[in-house]
């Protein structure tokens, strides 16, 4: 074959040495003793050197079932939050000689449903957000060692779960707004069937149920600016006493709520206070800056990868939810 035209294969080595491909595999895998002669082994090694052949380590790892590769399954990448999760997971993975492949769960258009010819053969494990759990079946990821993020620990598909303390984040938001004097609330809820959003709704209702004189209405919206604008505008236009505080399931919904409030001639925070969850970059880009619950995305990814390493090694992962913190900014004030 012409040198440099294509990468030499084990078949080329076998032809040059006058042996079978099986013999080449035995010799280059250092398993030839007692199976081929010393002279044949030397002939194979010499042919490999002449051709510049290097074994395909990736292919060999596939056969061994240890690729040191992990799949991170997340929702469609619409915010930087999951980029932070990936960064944290990849950092811990690299420290242990693993790589992380990012797989955004298809929504509308997206990557092929199965990123590998055989996910079980090509991966050592999976870390998946509960918001993207539907993709697991499509890629057969549920048959691999699996760690779930933001998932109900009592009914999780995974061998381990890693959660942020979202319930405590909601408690911090409610305590802050109650301390300012708010009693009429609107919950702008993410219209996504996910455990983490169920926790937010349940905790908000429970916290307010114990405070006399409070009320809460719910408006649902897809996680998009446009969806949040439409849902908020409709909810704030309903006859009767207007909510004085909008509790939004995430910062993108809060940004939409800002637009809706201004279209209705309402000032933030003078006429209505707004809170979010995530602490995305846009939280400090909008005016006034958003009071929001900071979720440490990179630490979330790190803990997810550490949990998967523990599962792979037969250890018990670290327990306990990851703490979250309310950042009070200019979007909240006492009601007028």
Coordinates of C-alpha atoms in Angstrom, one line a residue:
X1 CA 0.0 0.0 0.0
X2 CA 1.1 3.6 -0.6
X3 CA 2.7 5.0 2.5
X4 CA 0.6 7.8 4.1
X5 CA -2.4 7.2 1.9
X6 CA -4.6 5.6 4.6
X7 CA -3.9 4.4 8.1
X8 CA -2.5 0.9 8.0
X9 CA -4.8 -1.8 9.4
X10 CA -4.2 -5.2 11.1
X11 CA -5.2 -6.8 7.8
X12 CA -2.3 -4.9 6.1
X13 CA 0.1 -6.2 8.7
X14 CA -1.2 -9.8 8.3
X15 CA -0.7 -9.6 4.5
X16 CA 2.8 -8.2 4.9
X17 CA 3.8 -10.9 7.4
X18 CA 2.0 -13.7 5.7
X19 CA -0.1 -14.6 8.7
X20 CA -3.8 -14.4 9.8
X21 CA -5.3 -11.3 11.4
X22 CA -5.8 -13.4 14.5
X23 CA -2.1 -14.0 14.7
X24 CA -1.5 -10.3 14.4
X25 CA -3.9 -9.6 17.3
X26 CA -2.2 -12.3 19.5
X27 CA 1.3 -10.9 18.8
X28 CA 0.5 -7.2 19.2
X29 CA -1.7 -7.9 22.2
X30 CA 1.3 -9.8 23.7
X31 CA -0.7 -13.1 24.0
X32 CA 1.2 -15.1 21.4
X33 CA 3.4 -17.3 23.6
X34 CA 2.6 -20.9 23.2
X35 CA 0.2 -20.1 20.3
X36 CA 2.6 -18.9 17.5
X37 CA 6.3 -19.3 17.0
X38 CA 9.0 -16.8 18.1
X39 CA 9.9 -16.4 14.4
X40 CA 6.3 -15.6 13.4
X41 CA 5.9 -13.1 16.2
X42 CA 9.1 -11.3 15.1
X43 CA 7.9 -11.2 11.5
X44 CA 4.6 -9.6 12.7
X45 CA 6.4 -7.0 14.8
X46 CA 8.7 -6.2 11.9
X47 CA 5.8 -5.8 9.5
X48 CA 4.0 -3.5 11.9
X49 CA 7.1 -1.4 12.3
X50 CA 7.6 -1.1 8.6
X51 CA 4.0 -0.1 8.0
X52 CA 3.9 2.3 10.9
X53 CA 0.9 0.4 12.3
X54 CA -0.5 1.3 15.7
X55 CA -3.2 -0.7 17.4
X56 CA -6.6 0.9 17.6
X57 CA -6.8 1.3 21.4
X58 CA -10.4 2.6 21.3
X59 CA -11.5 -0.5 19.4
X60 CA -9.7 -2.7 21.9
X61 CA -11.3 -0.9 24.8
X62 CA -14.7 -1.5 23.3
X63 CA -14.1 -5.2 23.2
X64 CA -12.9 -5.1 26.8
X65 CA -16.0 -3.1 27.8
X66 CA -13.9 -0.5 29.5
X67 CA -13.8 2.7 27.5
X68 CA -13.4 5.1 30.4
X69 CA -16.1 7.1 28.8
X70 CA -19.2 8.5 30.5
X71 CA -22.4 9.9 28.8
X72 CA -23.9 13.0 30.4
X73 CA -27.6 13.3 29.3
X74 CA -29.1 16.7 29.7
X75 CA -32.1 18.7 28.4
X76 CA -31.7 20.7 25.2
X77 CA -29.0 23.2 26.0
X78 CA -31.1 26.3 26.4
X79 CA -29.2 27.8 29.4
X80 CA -25.6 27.8 30.6
X81 CA -26.6 25.8 33.7
X82 CA -26.0 22.4 32.1
X83 CA -22.8 23.7 30.6
X84 CA -21.7 24.2 34.2
X85 CA -22.8 20.7 35.1
X86 CA -20.7 19.4 32.2
X87 CA -17.7 21.4 33.3
X88 CA -17.8 20.1 36.8
X89 CA -18.3 16.5 35.7
X90 CA -15.6 16.6 33.1
X91 CA -13.1 18.0 35.6
X92 CA -13.6 15.2 38.0
X93 CA -13.6 12.6 35.2
X94 CA -10.3 13.9 33.8
X95 CA -8.7 13.5 37.3
X96 CA -9.6 9.8 37.1
X97 CA -8.7 9.2 33.5
X98 CA -12.3 9.3 32.2
X99 CA -13.8 11.3 29.4
X100 CA -17.4 12.8 29.3
X101 CA -19.5 12.8 26.2
X102 CA -22.4 15.4 26.3
X103 CA -25.7 14.3 24.9
X104 CA -28.4 16.9 24.7
X105 CA -31.8 15.1 24.7
X106 CA -33.4 15.9 21.3
X107 CA -36.2 18.4 21.4
X108 CA -37.6 19.2 18.0
X109 CA -34.4 18.9 16.0
X110 CA -31.4 17.3 17.6
X111 CA -28.7 14.7 17.3
X112 CA -29.5 11.1 16.3
X113 CA -31.5 9.2 18.9
X114 CA -28.6 6.8 19.5
X115 CA -25.2 8.5 19.6
X116 CA -23.4 5.1 19.5
X117 CA -23.9 2.0 17.5
X118 CA -24.2 0.2 20.8
X119 CA -24.3 2.5 23.9
X120 CA -23.8 -0.4 26.3
X121 CA -20.6 -1.4 24.5
X122 CA -19.2 2.1 24.1
X123 CA -19.8 3.5 27.6
X124 CA -18.9 2.7 31.2
X125 CA -21.8 4.7 32.7
X126 CA -24.4 7.4 32.4
X127 CA -25.2 10.6 34.3
X128 CA -28.6 11.9 33.4
X129 CA -30.8 14.8 34.4
X130 CA -34.4 13.8 35.3
X131 CA -35.5 16.5 32.8
X132 CA -33.9 14.4 30.0
X133 CA -34.9 10.9 31.3
X134 CA -36.9 10.1 28.2
X135 CA -33.7 9.9 26.2
X136 CA -32.3 7.1 28.4
X137 CA -34.6 4.5 26.9
X138 CA -33.7 5.6 23.3
X139 CA -30.0 5.1 24.0
X140 CA -30.5 2.1 26.3
X141 CA -28.7 4.1 28.9
X142 CA -30.9 2.7 31.7
X143 CA -29.1 -0.7 31.3
X144 CA -25.7 0.9 32.3
X145 CA -24.4 2.1 35.7
X146 CA -26.6 5.2 36.1
X147 CA -26.6 8.2 38.3
X148 CA -29.6 10.5 38.2
X149 CA -29.5 14.3 38.8
X150 CA -32.5 16.2 40.2
X151 CA -34.4 13.0 40.6
X152 CA -36.7 11.5 43.3
X153 CA -34.4 9.3 45.4
X154 CA -37.3 7.0 46.3
X155 CA -38.2 6.2 42.7
X156 CA -35.1 6.8 40.7
X157 CA -34.0 4.7 37.8
X158 CA -30.4 5.1 38.9
X159 CA -28.0 3.3 41.2
X160 CA -27.5 6.7 42.9
X161 CA -29.1 10.2 42.9
X162 CA -27.5 13.6 43.3
X163 CA -29.8 16.5 44.2
X164 CA -29.6 20.2 44.9
X165 CA -31.5 21.2 48.0
X166 CA -34.3 22.9 45.9
X167 CA -36.8 22.6 48.8
X168 CA -34.6 24.8 51.0
X169 CA -34.2 27.2 48.1
X170 CA -37.9 27.7 47.9
X171 CA -38.1 28.1 51.7
X172 CA -35.5 30.8 51.5
X173 CA -37.5 32.6 48.8
X174 CA -40.8 32.4 50.7
X175 CA -39.2 33.6 54.0
X176 CA -37.6 36.5 52.2
X177 CA -40.9 37.6 50.5
X178 CA -43.0 37.1 53.7
X179 CA -40.5 39.1 55.7
X180 CA -41.0 42.0 53.2
X181 CA -44.8 41.8 53.8
X182 CA -46.0 40.0 50.7
X183 CA -49.1 37.9 51.1
X184 CA -50.5 37.5 47.5
X185 CA -48.3 35.3 45.4
X186 CA -48.2 34.1 41.8
X187 CA -46.2 31.0 41.0
X188 CA -44.8 31.0 37.4
X189 CA -44.3 27.3 37.1
X190 CA -42.2 25.5 34.5
X191 CA -44.5 23.4 32.4
X192 CA -42.1 20.5 32.4
X193 CA -42.9 17.1 33.9
X194 CA -39.9 16.8 36.2
X195 CA -39.4 16.0 39.9
X196 CA -37.4 19.2 40.6
X197 CA -40.3 21.4 39.5
X198 CA -42.8 19.2 41.5
X199 CA -40.7 19.9 44.6
X200 CA -40.8 23.6 44.0
X201 CA -44.6 23.7 43.6
X202 CA -45.1 21.4 46.6
X203 CA -42.7 23.3 48.9
X204 CA -44.2 26.7 47.9
X205 CA -47.7 25.6 48.7
X206 CA -46.7 24.0 52.0
X207 CA -44.8 27.1 53.2
X208 CA -47.7 29.4 52.4
X209 CA -50.4 27.1 53.8
X210 CA -49.0 27.7 57.3
X211 CA -49.2 31.5 57.1
X212 CA -52.7 33.1 57.6
X213 CA -53.8 35.6 55.0
X214 CA -51.7 34.3 52.2
X215 CA -52.8 33.2 48.7
X216 CA -51.0 31.7 45.8
X217 CA -52.1 31.2 42.2
X218 CA -50.2 29.2 39.6
X219 CA -49.5 30.0 35.9
X220 CA -47.7 27.4 33.8
X221 CA -45.3 28.3 31.0
X222 CA -42.7 26.5 28.9
X223 CA -39.2 27.5 29.8
X224 CA -38.9 30.3 27.3
X225 CA -39.1 34.1 27.4
X226 CA -42.1 34.1 25.0
X227 CA -44.0 31.5 27.0
X228 CA -43.3 33.3 30.3
X229 CA -44.5 36.6 28.8
X230 CA -47.8 35.2 27.7
X231 CA -48.5 33.3 30.9
X232 CA -47.5 36.2 33.2
X233 CA -49.5 38.7 31.2
X234 CA -52.6 36.6 31.3
X235 CA -52.2 35.9 35.0
X236 CA -51.7 39.5 36.0
X237 CA -54.7 40.6 33.9
X238 CA -57.2 38.5 35.9
X239 CA -59.8 40.7 37.7
X240 CA -59.4 41.0 41.4
X241 CA -56.5 41.7 43.8
X242 CA -53.2 41.5 41.9
X243 CA -50.4 39.3 43.2
X244 CA -47.6 41.4 44.7
X245 CA -44.9 38.7 44.3
X246 CA -44.0 36.5 41.4
X247 CA -42.1 33.3 42.3
X248 CA -40.6 32.0 39.1
X249 CA -39.2 28.4 38.7
X250 CA -36.1 29.7 36.9
X251 CA -34.4 32.9 35.8
X252 CA -35.5 32.6 32.2
X253 CA -39.1 32.6 33.3
X254 CA -38.4 35.6 35.5
X255 CA -37.0 37.5 32.6
X256 CA -40.2 36.9 30.7
X257 CA -42.2 38.0 33.7
X258 CA -40.2 41.3 33.6
X259 CA -41.3 41.9 30.1
X260 CA -44.9 41.1 30.8
X261 CA -45.0 43.4 33.9
X262 CA -43.7 46.3 31.9
X263 CA -46.2 45.7 29.1
X264 CA -48.9 46.1 31.7
X265 CA -47.3 49.3 33.0
X266 CA -46.1 47.7 36.3
X267 CA -42.8 48.6 37.9
X268 CA -40.4 46.1 39.4
X269 CA -40.1 46.0 42.4
X270 CA -42.5 48.9 43.2
X271 CA -45.7 47.2 42.0
X272 CA -44.6 43.6 41.9
X273 CA -41.5 41.7 43.2
X274 CA -40.0 38.9 41.1
X275 CA -37.7 36.0 42.1
X276 CA -36.0 33.3 40.1
X277 CA -33.9 30.1 40.5
X278 CA -30.5 29.3 39.0
X279 CA -28.5 32.6 39.0
X280 CA -27.8 32.5 35.3
X281 CA -25.8 35.3 33.7
X282 CA -29.1 37.1 32.7
X283 CA -30.0 37.5 36.4
X284 CA -27.6 40.4 36.6
X285 CA -28.1 41.6 33.0
X286 CA -31.7 42.5 33.5
X287 CA -32.8 45.7 35.4
X288 CA -33.3 45.7 38.3
X289 CA -31.0 42.7 38.9
X290 CA -32.9 39.6 39.9
X291 CA -33.3 38.1 43.4
X292 CA -32.7 34.5 42.8
X293 CA -31.5 31.2 44.3
X294 CA -28.0 30.3 43.2
X295 CA -27.5 26.7 42.2
X296 CA -23.8 25.6 42.0
X297 CA -23.9 23.9 38.6
X298 CA -20.3 22.9 38.5
X299 CA -20.4 21.4 42.0
X300 CA -23.6 19.5 40.9
X301 CA -21.6 18.0 37.9
X302 CA -18.7 17.2 40.2
X303 CA -20.9 15.3 42.7
X304 CA -22.6 13.5 39.8
X305 CA -19.3 12.2 38.4
X306 CA -18.0 11.3 41.9
X307 CA -21.2 9.3 42.6
X308 CA -20.8 7.4 39.3
X309 CA -17.2 6.6 40.1
X310 CA -18.3 5.3 43.4
X311 CA -21.0 3.1 41.7
X312 CA -18.4 1.8 39.3
X313 CA -16.1 0.9 42.1
X314 CA -18.8 -0.7 44.3
X315 CA -18.7 2.1 46.9
X316 CA -21.5 4.1 48.5
X317 CA -21.7 7.6 47.0
X318 CA -21.5 10.7 49.3
X319 CA -24.9 11.5 50.7
X320 CA -26.7 14.7 51.4
X321 CA -28.2 17.4 49.1
X322 CA -26.0 20.2 47.7
X323 CA -26.8 23.5 49.6
X324 CA -28.3 26.4 47.6
X325 CA -28.3 30.1 48.5
X326 CA -30.7 33.0 48.0
X327 CA -29.1 36.1 46.5
X328 CA -31.1 39.2 47.3
X329 CA -30.9 41.9 44.6
X330 CA -33.1 44.8 43.4
X331 CA -36.2 42.9 42.1
X332 CA -37.7 42.4 45.5
X333 CA -39.1 45.1 47.9
X334 CA -42.0 45.5 50.3
X335 CA -45.4 45.6 48.5
X336 CA -46.8 49.1 47.8

